[in-house]
mmCIF file of C-alpha atoms in Angstrom:
data_model
loop_
_atom_site.group_PDB
_atom_site.id
_atom_site.type_symbol
_atom_site.label_atom_id
_atom_site.label_comp_id
_atom_site.label_asym_id
_atom_site.label_seq_id
_atom_site.Cartn_x
_atom_site.Cartn_y
_atom_site.Cartn_z
ATOM 1 C CA MET A 15 6.852 -31.795 15.996
ATOM 2 C CA LYS A 16 6.626 -28.188 17.208
ATOM 3 C CA GLU A 17 9.917 -28.651 19.037
ATOM 4 C CA ILE A 18 11.582 -30.055 15.910
ATOM 5 C CA LEU A 19 10.451 -27.081 13.831
ATOM 6 C CA LEU A 20 11.461 -24.508 16.438
ATOM 7 C CA ALA A 21 14.908 -26.103 16.717
ATOM 8 C CA ASN A 22 15.573 -24.922 13.165
ATOM 9 C CA GLU A 23 16.857 -21.336 13.262
ATOM 10 C CA THR A 24 15.077 -20.332 10.051
ATOM 11 C CA PHE A 25 11.708 -21.585 11.293
ATOM 12 C CA GLY A 26 12.429 -20.022 14.675
ATOM 13 C CA MET A 27 12.983 -16.715 12.885
ATOM 14 C CA ALA A 28 9.700 -17.026 10.931
ATOM 15 C CA ALA A 29 7.846 -17.983 14.117
ATOM 16 C CA GLU A 30 9.339 -15.013 15.983
ATOM 17 C CA GLN A 31 8.176 -12.666 13.222
ATOM 18 C CA PHE A 32 4.703 -14.219 13.367
ATOM 19 C CA ASP A 33 4.447 -13.962 17.177
ATOM 20 C CA ARG A 34 5.485 -10.324 17.111
ATOM 21 C CA THR A 35 2.915 -9.516 14.431
ATOM 22 C CA ALA A 36 0.184 -11.542 16.145
ATOM 23 C CA GLU A 37 0.744 -9.476 19.289
ATOM 24 C CA PHE A 38 0.562 -6.300 17.200
ATOM 25 C CA LEU A 39 -2.752 -7.456 15.696
ATOM 26 C CA GLU A 40 -4.000 -8.714 19.091
ATOM 27 C CA LEU A 41 -5.046 -11.994 17.473
ATOM 28 C CA ASN A 42 -7.267 -14.358 19.429
ATOM 29 C CA GLU A 43 -5.141 -17.209 20.829
ATOM 30 C CA SER A 44 -7.182 -19.893 19.067
ATOM 31 C CA VAL A 45 -6.887 -18.242 15.661
ATOM 32 C CA ARG A 46 -3.223 -17.480 16.339
ATOM 33 C CA GLU A 47 -2.380 -21.156 16.887
ATOM 34 C CA ARG A 48 -4.301 -22.221 13.787
ATOM 35 C CA CYS A 49 -2.477 -19.662 11.637
ATOM 36 C CA LYS A 50 1.012 -20.413 12.915
ATOM 37 C CA TRP A 51 1.525 -24.127 12.353
ATOM 38 C CA PRO A 52 1.672 -25.949 8.983
ATOM 39 C CA LYS A 53 -1.340 -27.888 7.755
ATOM 40 C CA ARG A 54 0.679 -30.731 6.236
ATOM 41 C CA MET A 55 4.354 -31.773 6.268
ATOM 42 C CA LEU A 56 5.577 -34.499 3.945
ATOM 43 C CA SER A 57 9.025 -36.114 3.838
ATOM 44 C CA PHE A 58 10.265 -38.722 1.380
ATOM 45 C CA SER A 59 13.351 -40.860 0.856
ATOM 46 C CA LEU A 60 14.331 -40.712 -2.810
ATOM 47 C CA PRO A 61 16.617 -43.491 -4.097
ATOM 48 C CA VAL A 62 18.284 -42.559 -7.389
ATOM 49 C CA HIS A 63 20.567 -44.456 -9.783
ATOM 50 C CA MET A 64 23.682 -42.320 -10.182
ATOM 51 C CA ASP A 65 25.828 -42.190 -13.314
ATOM 52 C CA ASP A 66 28.618 -44.244 -11.700
ATOM 53 C CA GLY A 67 26.267 -47.178 -11.080
ATOM 54 C CA ARG A 68 25.670 -46.708 -7.351
ATOM 55 C CA THR A 69 22.314 -45.898 -5.746
ATOM 56 C CA GLU A 70 22.141 -42.799 -3.561
ATOM 57 C CA VAL A 71 19.226 -41.951 -1.271
ATOM 58 C CA PHE A 72 18.236 -38.294 -1.065
ATOM 59 C CA PHE A 73 15.649 -36.762 1.264
ATOM 60 C CA GLY A 74 12.911 -34.470 -0.003
ATOM 61 C CA HIS A 75 10.208 -32.454 1.757
ATOM 62 C CA ARG A 76 6.996 -30.590 0.944
ATOM 63 C CA VAL A 77 5.195 -28.397 3.474
ATOM 64 C CA GLN A 78 1.700 -27.016 2.868
ATOM 65 C CA HIS A 79 1.112 -24.239 5.363
ATOM 66 C CA HIS A 80 -2.592 -23.532 4.828
ATOM 67 C CA LEU A 81 -5.298 -24.393 2.320
ATOM 68 C CA SER A 82 -7.950 -22.107 3.829
ATOM 69 C CA ARG A 83 -7.816 -19.497 1.031
ATOM 70 C CA GLY A 84 -7.290 -21.844 -1.910
ATOM 71 C CA PRO A 85 -4.668 -24.275 -3.224
ATOM 72 C CA VAL A 86 -1.169 -23.766 -1.880
ATOM 73 C CA LYS A 87 1.679 -22.304 -3.915
ATOM 74 C CA GLY A 88 5.426 -22.405 -3.508
ATOM 75 C CA GLY A 89 8.733 -23.350 -5.067
ATOM 76 C CA ILE A 90 10.936 -26.436 -4.941
ATOM 77 C CA ARG A 91 14.589 -25.848 -4.104
ATOM 78 C CA TYR A 92 17.609 -28.105 -4.541
ATOM 79 C CA HIS A 93 20.307 -27.187 -2.047
ATOM 80 C CA PRO A 94 22.531 -29.054 0.441
ATOM 81 C CA SER A 95 21.055 -27.177 3.431
ATOM 82 C CA VAL A 96 17.423 -28.175 2.789
ATOM 83 C CA GLU A 97 15.657 -29.609 5.842
ATOM 84 C CA ILE A 98 12.079 -29.763 7.060
ATOM 85 C CA GLY A 99 12.313 -26.742 9.393
ATOM 86 C CA GLU A 100 13.682 -24.479 6.670
ATOM 87 C CA VAL A 101 11.017 -25.664 4.226
ATOM 88 C CA ALA A 102 8.276 -25.023 6.824
ATOM 89 C CA ALA A 103 9.566 -21.479 7.380
ATOM 90 C CA LEU A 104 9.568 -20.758 3.658
ATOM 91 C CA ALA A 105 6.030 -22.144 3.366
ATOM 92 C CA MET A 106 4.898 -19.834 6.181
ATOM 93 C CA TRP A 107 6.427 -16.771 4.507
ATOM 94 C CA MET A 108 4.818 -17.777 1.224
ATOM 95 C CA ASN A 109 1.452 -17.930 2.982
ATOM 96 C CA TRP A 110 1.708 -14.324 4.189
ATOM 97 C CA LYS A 111 3.087 -13.256 0.789
ATOM 98 C CA CYS A 112 0.131 -14.684 -1.147
ATOM 99 C CA ALA A 113 -2.325 -13.157 1.319
ATOM 100 C CA LEU A 114 -0.576 -9.764 1.189
ATOM 101 C CA MET A 115 -0.783 -9.795 -2.616
ATOM 102 C CA LYS A 116 -4.425 -10.984 -2.367
ATOM 103 C CA LEU A 117 -3.686 -14.045 -4.484
ATOM 104 C CA PRO A 118 -6.140 -16.947 -3.944
ATOM 105 C CA TYR A 119 -3.454 -19.230 -2.497
ATOM 106 C CA GLY A 120 -2.037 -20.567 0.709
ATOM 107 C CA GLY A 121 1.699 -21.018 1.126
ATOM 108 C CA ALA A 122 3.818 -24.085 0.407
ATOM 109 C CA LYS A 123 7.456 -24.967 -0.170
ATOM 110 C CA GLY A 124 9.442 -28.022 -1.118
ATOM 111 C CA GLY A 125 13.021 -29.064 -1.443
ATOM 112 C CA ILE A 126 15.589 -31.823 -1.700
ATOM 113 C CA ALA A 127 18.880 -31.884 0.205
ATOM 114 C CA CYS A 128 21.298 -32.189 -2.714
ATOM 115 C CA ASN A 129 23.861 -30.202 -4.644
ATOM 116 C CA PRO A 130 22.721 -29.857 -8.271
ATOM 117 C CA ARG A 131 26.069 -28.289 -9.219
ATOM 118 C CA GLU A 132 27.685 -31.678 -8.551
ATOM 119 C CA MET A 133 25.043 -33.711 -10.402
ATOM 120 C CA SER A 134 24.716 -34.472 -14.100
ATOM 121 C CA LEU A 135 21.569 -33.469 -15.970
ATOM 122 C CA GLY A 136 20.531 -37.119 -16.063
ATOM 123 C CA GLU A 137 20.928 -37.500 -12.302
ATOM 124 C CA GLN A 138 18.879 -34.337 -11.721
ATOM 125 C CA GLU A 139 16.154 -35.633 -14.023
ATOM 126 C CA ARG A 140 15.932 -39.014 -12.278
ATOM 127 C CA LEU A 141 15.848 -37.319 -8.883
ATOM 128 C CA THR A 142 13.145 -34.875 -10.003
ATOM 129 C CA ARG A 143 10.949 -37.570 -11.516
ATOM 130 C CA ARG A 144 11.226 -39.711 -8.362
ATOM 131 C CA PHE A 145 10.276 -36.723 -6.208
ATOM 132 C CA ALA A 146 7.380 -35.874 -8.528
ATOM 133 C CA GLN A 147 6.117 -39.462 -8.324
ATOM 134 C CA GLU A 148 6.057 -39.253 -4.514
ATOM 135 C CA LEU A 149 4.366 -35.829 -4.594
ATOM 136 C CA LEU A 150 1.629 -36.659 -7.123
ATOM 137 C CA PRO A 151 -1.062 -37.629 -4.565
ATOM 138 C CA PHE A 152 -0.597 -34.259 -2.878
ATOM 139 C CA ILE A 153 -0.164 -31.777 -5.759
ATOM 140 C CA GLY A 154 -2.374 -30.545 -8.595
ATOM 141 C CA GLU A 155 -3.949 -27.364 -9.934
ATOM 142 C CA ASP A 156 -6.624 -27.385 -7.187
ATOM 143 C CA ILE A 157 -4.375 -28.592 -4.329
ATOM 144 C CA ASP A 158 -0.733 -27.511 -4.538
ATOM 145 C CA ILE A 159 1.091 -25.960 -7.500
ATOM 146 C CA PRO A 160 4.911 -26.088 -7.208
ATOM 147 C CA ALA A 161 7.302 -23.728 -9.039
ATOM 148 C CA PRO A 162 11.082 -23.251 -9.437
ATOM 149 C CA ASP A 163 13.258 -21.976 -6.600
ATOM 150 C CA VAL A 164 16.952 -22.061 -5.698
ATOM 151 C CA GLY A 165 18.708 -24.759 -7.728
ATOM 152 C CA THR A 166 15.720 -25.531 -9.966
ATOM 153 C CA ASN A 167 14.395 -24.013 -13.185
ATOM 154 C CA ALA A 168 11.946 -24.387 -16.065
ATOM 155 C CA GLN A 169 13.516 -27.700 -17.096
ATOM 156 C CA THR A 170 12.874 -29.092 -13.608
ATOM 157 C CA MET A 171 9.236 -28.108 -13.928
ATOM 158 C CA ALA A 172 9.062 -29.715 -17.392
ATOM 159 C CA TRP A 173 10.134 -33.058 -15.904
ATOM 160 C CA ILE A 174 7.419 -32.775 -13.238
ATOM 161 C CA VAL A 175 4.785 -31.942 -15.865
ATOM 162 C CA ASP A 176 5.836 -34.932 -17.962
ATOM 163 C CA THR A 177 5.785 -37.290 -14.958
ATOM 164 C CA ALA A 178 2.332 -36.071 -13.890
ATOM 165 C CA SER A 179 0.974 -36.161 -17.445
ATOM 166 C CA THR A 180 2.280 -39.709 -17.986
ATOM 167 C CA GLN A 181 0.526 -40.876 -14.827
ATOM 168 C CA ALA A 182 -2.712 -39.063 -15.697
ATOM 169 C CA GLY A 183 -2.742 -40.234 -19.302
ATOM 170 C CA ARG A 184 -3.275 -36.671 -20.524
ATOM 171 C CA PHE A 185 -1.384 -33.384 -20.637
ATOM 172 C CA THR A 186 -1.662 -31.616 -17.251
ATOM 173 C CA PRO A 187 0.199 -28.285 -17.559
ATOM 174 C CA GLY A 188 -1.477 -26.752 -14.485
ATOM 175 C CA VAL A 189 0.326 -29.061 -12.062
ATOM 176 C CA VAL A 190 3.255 -26.589 -11.814
ATOM 177 C CA THR A 191 4.159 -23.057 -12.884
ATOM 178 C CA GLY A 192 7.455 -21.692 -14.132
ATOM 179 C CA LYS A 193 7.320 -24.105 -17.077
ATOM 180 C CA PRO A 194 8.942 -23.590 -20.496
ATOM 181 C CA LEU A 195 6.774 -21.592 -22.887
ATOM 182 C CA GLU A 196 6.294 -24.618 -25.159
ATOM 183 C CA LEU A 197 4.612 -26.431 -22.251
ATOM 184 C CA GLN A 198 2.143 -23.569 -21.691
ATOM 185 C CA GLY A 199 4.401 -21.612 -19.390
ATOM 186 C CA SER A 200 3.890 -17.864 -19.113
ATOM 187 C CA ALA A 201 5.801 -15.122 -20.863
ATOM 188 C CA GLY A 202 7.583 -13.009 -18.254
ATOM 189 C CA ARG A 203 7.754 -15.729 -15.578
ATOM 190 C CA THR A 204 11.531 -16.237 -15.688
ATOM 191 C CA GLN A 205 12.355 -12.597 -14.907
ATOM 192 C CA ALA A 206 9.296 -11.921 -12.723
ATOM 193 C CA THR A 207 10.864 -12.146 -9.255
ATOM 194 C CA GLY A 208 13.925 -10.086 -10.136
ATOM 195 C CA HIS A 209 11.824 -7.571 -12.056
ATOM 196 C CA GLY A 210 9.588 -7.155 -9.004
ATOM 197 C CA VAL A 211 12.617 -6.561 -6.766
ATOM 198 C CA ALA A 212 13.880 -3.802 -9.067
ATOM 199 C CA PHE A 213 10.389 -2.336 -9.531
ATOM 200 C CA THR A 214 9.746 -1.986 -5.792
ATOM 201 C CA ALA A 215 13.287 -0.666 -5.220
ATOM 202 C CA THR A 216 12.852 2.116 -7.787
ATOM 203 C CA ARG A 217 9.428 2.890 -6.308
ATOM 204 C CA ALA A 218 11.075 3.295 -2.896
ATOM 205 C CA LEU A 219 13.751 5.541 -4.405
ATOM 206 C CA SER A 220 11.003 7.686 -5.901
ATOM 207 C CA ARG A 221 9.391 8.090 -2.469
ATOM 208 C CA LEU A 222 12.768 9.186 -1.108
ATOM 209 C CA GLY A 223 13.186 11.716 -3.917
ATOM 210 C CA VAL A 224 16.122 9.892 -5.524
ATOM 211 C CA LYS A 225 16.240 9.788 -9.323
ATOM 212 C CA THR A 226 17.237 6.401 -10.725
ATOM 213 C CA ASN A 227 19.860 7.870 -13.048
ATOM 214 C CA ASN A 228 21.647 9.223 -9.961
ATOM 215 C CA ALA A 229 21.268 6.034 -7.931
ATOM 216 C CA SER A 230 23.602 3.106 -7.245
ATOM 217 C CA ALA A 231 23.024 -0.476 -6.118
ATOM 218 C CA VAL A 232 24.633 -3.653 -4.844
ATOM 219 C CA VAL A 233 23.102 -7.081 -5.542
ATOM 220 C CA GLN A 234 23.996 -10.126 -3.444
ATOM 221 C CA GLY A 235 23.423 -13.297 -5.459
ATOM 222 C CA PHE A 236 23.431 -13.638 -9.240
ATOM 223 C CA GLY A 237 21.029 -16.492 -9.740
ATOM 224 C CA ASN A 238 17.655 -16.061 -11.382
ATOM 225 C CA VAL A 239 16.426 -13.400 -8.943
ATOM 226 C CA GLY A 240 19.629 -11.412 -8.520
ATOM 227 C CA SER A 241 20.587 -11.386 -12.198
ATOM 228 C CA TYR A 242 17.217 -10.078 -13.366
ATOM 229 C CA ALA A 243 17.030 -7.601 -10.469
ATOM 230 C CA ALA A 244 20.458 -6.251 -11.430
ATOM 231 C CA GLU A 245 19.597 -6.158 -15.131
ATOM 232 C CA THR A 246 16.294 -4.342 -14.575
ATOM 233 C CA LEU A 247 17.944 -1.830 -12.231
ATOM 234 C CA MET A 248 20.593 -1.156 -14.889
ATOM 235 C CA PHE A 249 17.939 -0.658 -17.586
ATOM 236 C CA ASP A 250 16.206 1.797 -15.222
ATOM 237 C CA GLY A 251 19.395 3.863 -15.085
ATOM 238 C CA VAL A 252 20.750 2.649 -11.726
ATOM 239 C CA LYS A 253 24.496 1.974 -11.511
ATOM 240 C CA VAL A 254 24.922 -1.580 -10.216
ATOM 241 C CA LYS A 255 28.354 -1.242 -8.656
ATOM 242 C CA GLY A 256 28.698 -4.596 -6.901
ATOM 243 C CA VAL A 257 27.498 -8.161 -7.505
ATOM 244 C CA SER A 258 28.319 -11.387 -5.683
ATOM 245 C CA ASP A 259 27.629 -15.097 -5.951
ATOM 246 C CA VAL A 260 28.812 -18.200 -4.072
ATOM 247 C CA SER A 261 32.305 -17.894 -5.553
ATOM 248 C CA GLY A 262 33.039 -14.255 -4.696
ATOM 249 C CA ALA A 263 32.171 -10.627 -5.400
ATOM 250 C CA ILE A 264 33.120 -8.009 -7.980
ATOM 251 C CA TRP A 265 33.019 -4.198 -8.018
ATOM 252 C CA ASN A 266 33.086 -1.325 -10.483
ATOM 253 C CA ASP A 267 32.454 2.144 -9.118
ATOM 254 C CA ASN A 268 31.186 3.301 -12.513
ATOM 255 C CA GLY A 269 28.680 0.466 -12.746
ATOM 256 C CA LEU A 270 28.936 -3.099 -14.043
ATOM 257 C CA ASP A 271 27.751 -4.177 -17.497
ATOM 258 C CA ILE A 272 25.110 -6.645 -16.292
ATOM 259 C CA CYS A 273 24.303 -8.015 -19.753
ATOM 260 C CA GLY A 274 27.992 -8.738 -20.289
ATOM 261 C CA LEU A 275 28.230 -10.224 -16.798
ATOM 262 C CA ARG A 276 25.354 -12.586 -17.567
ATOM 263 C CA GLN A 277 27.274 -13.892 -20.600
ATOM 264 C CA HIS A 278 30.423 -14.245 -18.502
ATOM 265 C CA VAL A 279 28.558 -16.300 -15.871
ATOM 266 C CA MET A 280 27.038 -18.532 -18.548
ATOM 267 C CA LYS A 281 30.557 -19.317 -19.818
ATOM 268 C CA THR A 282 32.439 -19.602 -16.513
ATOM 269 C CA GLY A 283 29.772 -20.349 -13.882
ATOM 270 C CA SER A 284 30.918 -17.446 -11.700
ATOM 271 C CA VAL A 285 30.961 -13.646 -11.525
ATOM 272 C CA VAL A 286 34.651 -13.767 -10.556
ATOM 273 C CA GLY A 287 37.104 -12.589 -13.204
ATOM 274 C CA PHE A 288 34.654 -10.423 -15.135
ATOM 275 C CA ASP A 289 36.297 -7.747 -17.315
ATOM 276 C CA ASN A 290 36.303 -4.145 -16.046
ATOM 277 C CA SER A 291 35.759 -5.199 -12.451
ATOM 278 C CA GLU A 292 37.859 -5.735 -9.361
ATOM 279 C CA ALA A 293 37.493 -8.323 -6.622
ATOM 280 C CA ILE A 294 35.931 -7.260 -3.330
ATOM 281 C CA ASP A 295 35.161 -9.157 -0.145
ATOM 282 C CA PRO A 296 31.481 -10.253 -0.320
ATOM 283 C CA GLN A 297 30.787 -9.010 3.214
ATOM 284 C CA GLU A 298 32.499 -5.684 2.554
ATOM 285 C CA MET A 299 30.460 -5.280 -0.620
ATOM 286 C CA MET A 300 27.236 -5.461 1.407
ATOM 287 C CA ILE A 301 28.158 -2.470 3.568
ATOM 288 C CA GLN A 302 29.303 -0.077 0.833
ATOM 289 C CA LYS A 303 27.568 3.283 0.536
ATOM 290 C CA VAL A 304 24.912 2.775 -2.165
ATOM 291 C CA ASP A 305 21.272 3.715 -2.595
ATOM 292 C CA VAL A 306 19.945 0.159 -2.956
ATOM 293 C CA LEU A 307 21.130 -3.065 -1.338
ATOM 294 C CA ALA A 308 19.336 -6.126 -2.731
ATOM 295 C CA PRO A 309 20.150 -9.390 -0.916
ATOM 296 C CA CYS A 310 18.953 -12.014 -3.428
ATOM 297 C CA ALA A 311 20.711 -15.157 -2.190
ATOM 298 C CA MET A 312 19.804 -17.228 0.874
ATOM 299 C CA GLU A 313 18.126 -16.487 4.197
ATOM 300 C CA ARG A 314 19.852 -14.910 7.245
ATOM 301 C CA ALA A 315 22.458 -13.032 5.153
ATOM 302 C CA ILE A 316 22.203 -9.793 7.170
ATOM 303 C CA SER A 317 23.260 -10.263 10.777
ATOM 304 C CA LYS A 318 23.089 -7.916 13.742
ATOM 305 C CA VAL A 319 26.707 -6.860 13.206
ATOM 306 C CA MET A 320 26.142 -6.137 9.521
ATOM 307 C CA ALA A 321 22.918 -4.222 10.199
ATOM 308 C CA GLU A 322 24.872 -1.740 12.275
ATOM 309 C CA LYS A 323 27.235 -1.092 9.336
ATOM 310 C CA LEU A 324 24.762 -0.866 6.452
ATOM 311 C CA GLN A 325 24.992 2.369 4.422
ATOM 312 C CA CYS A 326 22.188 1.765 1.926
ATOM 313 C CA ARG A 327 19.071 3.935 1.715
ATOM 314 C CA VAL A 328 16.813 1.118 0.466
ATOM 315 C CA LEU A 329 17.032 -2.512 1.552
ATOM 316 C CA ALA A 330 15.187 -4.566 -1.065
ATOM 317 C CA GLU A 331 14.873 -8.152 0.165
ATOM 318 C CA GLY A 332 14.957 -10.304 -2.959
ATOM 319 C CA ALA A 333 15.684 -13.452 -0.935
ATOM 320 C CA ASN A 334 13.358 -15.024 1.605
ATOM 321 C CA GLY A 335 14.280 -14.129 5.192
ATOM 322 C CA PRO A 336 17.654 -12.470 4.466
ATOM 323 C CA THR A 337 17.526 -10.312 7.615
ATOM 324 C CA THR A 338 17.710 -11.872 11.081
ATOM 325 C CA PRO A 339 15.302 -10.634 13.789
ATOM 326 C CA GLU A 340 18.217 -9.054 15.662
ATOM 327 C CA ALA A 341 19.255 -7.175 12.518
ATOM 328 C CA ASP A 342 15.626 -6.237 11.911
ATOM 329 C CA ALA A 343 15.415 -4.558 15.312
ATOM 330 C CA ILE A 344 18.536 -2.497 14.594
ATOM 331 C CA ILE A 345 17.296 -1.415 11.145
ATOM 332 C CA GLU A 346 13.935 -0.399 12.606
ATOM 333 C CA GLU A 347 15.611 1.533 15.417
ATOM 334 C CA ARG A 348 17.971 3.295 12.996
ATOM 335 C CA GLY A 349 15.061 4.577 10.927
ATOM 336 C CA ASP A 350 17.276 5.690 8.031
ATOM 337 C CA ILE A 351 16.771 2.630 5.791
ATOM 338 C CA PHE A 352 13.649 2.143 3.686
ATOM 339 C CA LEU A 353 12.966 -1.580 4.102
ATOM 340 C CA ILE A 354 11.049 -3.468 1.423
ATOM 341 C CA PRO A 355 10.343 -6.768 3.232
ATOM 342 C CA ASP A 356 10.716 -10.062 1.404
ATOM 343 C CA VAL A 357 7.000 -10.911 1.356
ATOM 344 C CA MET A 358 6.483 -7.736 -0.687
ATOM 345 C CA CYS A 359 9.773 -7.342 -2.539
ATOM 346 C CA ASN A 360 10.094 -10.817 -4.065
ATOM 347 C CA ALA A 361 6.374 -11.394 -4.661
ATOM 348 C CA GLY A 362 6.772 -10.942 -8.414
ATOM 349 C CA GLY A 363 7.498 -14.632 -8.906
ATOM 350 C CA VAL A 364 4.376 -15.980 -7.228
ATOM 351 C CA THR A 365 2.277 -13.230 -8.804
ATOM 352 C CA VAL A 366 3.278 -14.200 -12.334
ATOM 353 C CA SER A 367 2.938 -17.860 -11.315
ATOM 354 C CA TYR A 368 -0.658 -16.972 -10.487
ATOM 355 C CA PHE A 369 -1.014 -15.428 -13.941
ATOM 356 C CA GLU A 370 0.425 -18.616 -15.479
ATOM 357 C CA TRP A 371 -2.021 -20.765 -13.490
ATOM 358 C CA VAL A 372 -4.935 -18.616 -14.682
ATOM 359 C CA GLN A 373 -3.749 -18.873 -18.287
ATOM 360 C CA ASN A 374 -3.495 -22.668 -17.970
ATOM 361 C CA LEU A 375 -7.029 -22.906 -16.551
ATOM 362 C CA GLN A 376 -8.351 -20.755 -19.392
ATOM 363 C CA ARG A 377 -6.144 -22.367 -22.082
ATOM 364 C CA PHE A 378 -5.314 -18.807 -23.122
ATOM 365 C CA SER A 379 -1.972 -16.980 -23.218
ATOM 366 C CA TRP A 380 -1.010 -13.367 -22.578
ATOM 367 C CA THR A 381 1.894 -11.442 -24.100
ATOM 368 C CA GLU A 382 4.963 -10.586 -22.042
ATOM 369 C CA ARG A 383 3.947 -6.926 -22.104
ATOM 370 C CA GLU A 384 0.510 -7.815 -20.689
ATOM 371 C CA VAL A 385 2.059 -9.985 -17.965
ATOM 372 C CA ILE A 386 4.619 -7.398 -16.841
ATOM 373 C CA SER A 387 2.014 -4.620 -16.944
ATOM 374 C CA LYS A 388 -0.383 -6.634 -14.772
ATOM 375 C CA LEU A 389 2.500 -7.491 -12.402
ATOM 376 C CA GLU A 390 3.562 -3.867 -11.960
ATOM 377 C CA THR A 391 -0.035 -2.731 -11.434
ATOM 378 C CA LEU A 392 -0.600 -5.293 -8.683
ATOM 379 C CA MET A 393 2.771 -4.713 -6.999
ATOM 380 C CA ALA A 394 2.339 -0.931 -7.077
ATOM 381 C CA ALA A 395 -1.069 -1.174 -5.401
ATOM 382 C CA THR A 396 0.271 -3.532 -2.711
ATOM 383 C CA PHE A 397 3.379 -1.394 -2.136
ATOM 384 C CA ASP A 398 1.252 1.731 -1.612
ATOM 385 C CA ARG A 399 -1.134 -0.150 0.684
ATOM 386 C CA LEU A 400 1.780 -1.422 2.773
ATOM 387 C CA VAL A 401 3.385 2.026 3.153
ATOM 388 C CA ALA A 402 0.029 3.627 3.989
ATOM 389 C CA PHE A 403 -0.624 0.984 6.671
ATOM 390 C CA ALA A 404 2.831 1.495 8.199
ATOM 391 C CA GLU A 405 2.347 5.253 8.331
ATOM 392 C CA ALA A 406 -1.173 5.014 9.763
ATOM 393 C CA ARG A 407 -0.245 2.430 12.410
ATOM 394 C CA LYS A 408 3.226 3.895 13.057
ATOM 395 C CA CYS A 409 4.995 0.573 12.631
ATOM 396 C CA GLY A 410 7.895 -0.754 10.575
ATOM 397 C CA HIS A 411 7.430 -2.028 7.055
ATOM 398 C CA ARG A 412 8.056 -5.664 8.025
ATOM 399 C CA VAL A 413 5.340 -5.621 10.657
ATOM 400 C CA ALA A 414 3.022 -3.818 8.236
ATOM 401 C CA ALA A 415 3.544 -6.389 5.462
ATOM 402 C CA LEU A 416 3.145 -9.360 7.785
ATOM 403 C CA ALA A 417 0.152 -7.794 9.525
ATOM 404 C CA LEU A 418 -1.681 -7.301 6.231
ATOM 405 C CA GLY A 419 -0.954 -10.890 5.180
ATOM 406 C CA ILE A 420 -1.605 -12.571 8.515
ATOM 407 C CA LYS A 421 -4.849 -10.653 9.077
ATOM 408 C CA GLU A 422 -6.119 -11.822 5.679
ATOM 409 C CA VAL A 423 -5.489 -15.454 6.657
ATOM 410 C CA ALA A 424 -6.845 -14.999 10.188
ATOM 411 C CA ASP A 425 -10.076 -13.435 8.898
ATOM 412 C CA VAL A 426 -10.633 -16.426 6.597
ATOM 413 C CA LYS A 427 -9.952 -18.824 9.460
ATOM 414 C CA LYS A 428 -12.505 -17.050 11.667
ATOM 415 C CA THR A 429 -15.089 -16.900 8.889
ATOM 416 C CA ARG A 430 -14.765 -20.573 7.967
ATOM 417 C CA GLY A 431 -14.778 -21.703 11.604
ATOM 418 C CA LEU A 432 -13.247 -24.827 13.131
ATOM 419 C CA TYR A 433 -14.410 -28.280 11.983
ATOM 420 C CA PRO A 434 -16.050 -30.265 13.551
#
């Protein structure tokens, strides 16, 4: 199984990051091996009745990286590229992210290899409910709490809640987070990840002495994370000059109207053709001279070649694993880019998911203002701790973030011991 995981380039990238950090921390070999590999990997075949009358079999996965610090937490993504190695890598990153943020969770991730853009709402619902039925023995508020990710949303979570509640014979809202508000979801959850990306980016600009009303940004990806990151940056006074999605990229040197762009995307399904913008090559957009570059799409978006051409001052990783190890080495060697690594930058989503979980356990709700205030307080403290660690240990921000997270997990492993 190790060979299968390492054959996947995304897991290989996550494992390479872990090995480098483990060497930095001088972790004991026994603890190192226990921290590295997933606790549980589940794969399911999911037959679904399609609208045209045929039956199609999809394949879904759920990986639980560690349960040593509490129940595991992580999203479910629907995307054609989903496979077990990718899911395991995302679960590993989520583990370090939760530990870095000091949330009482281990990391998990799930996904189904499908293209939701080509499926009707009914087909997505049947697929989701079948997946939920297979997952039910392995998820729950004390075991594993899924959430939305790429290709899924609050409606997806609502179907899982309903499936779980039907089986339990009672309402079980704590089985997932990222739910609609009427199902005891949390205010502020939808925008949490993107808000966190923008919040950490503006905090980095402040450390560099750049005022937000003089700053510019480019956002790759205009899904949930990218759209809210772009919107929050705009509200903070930053000119968002470029935005891209799977269909193309647009540019306005004076700054795009992100609220208007959101309406355009809702109508057309794409950023392309937005008023007061011009088309630009998506790769060229990434290397324009701006203060903030926020890759908020898929992993491995920034290659070695691109890293050499980047002109941003802050690289805010809204996506998971957007920078390859080769690109990482170049960015670290350059020393002129303030990197906010993914496990810090996009932690807003899991943090507010934690708040939602707590609210569900207490059967008590907080206002959006309370949620966002608590999120910013926690992210600010973690950001400052990360930067202080990097300066004290004279290491890059990625190593610092991973070291803080991995050490937290390793310490728990050592304290609990090895059974039997």
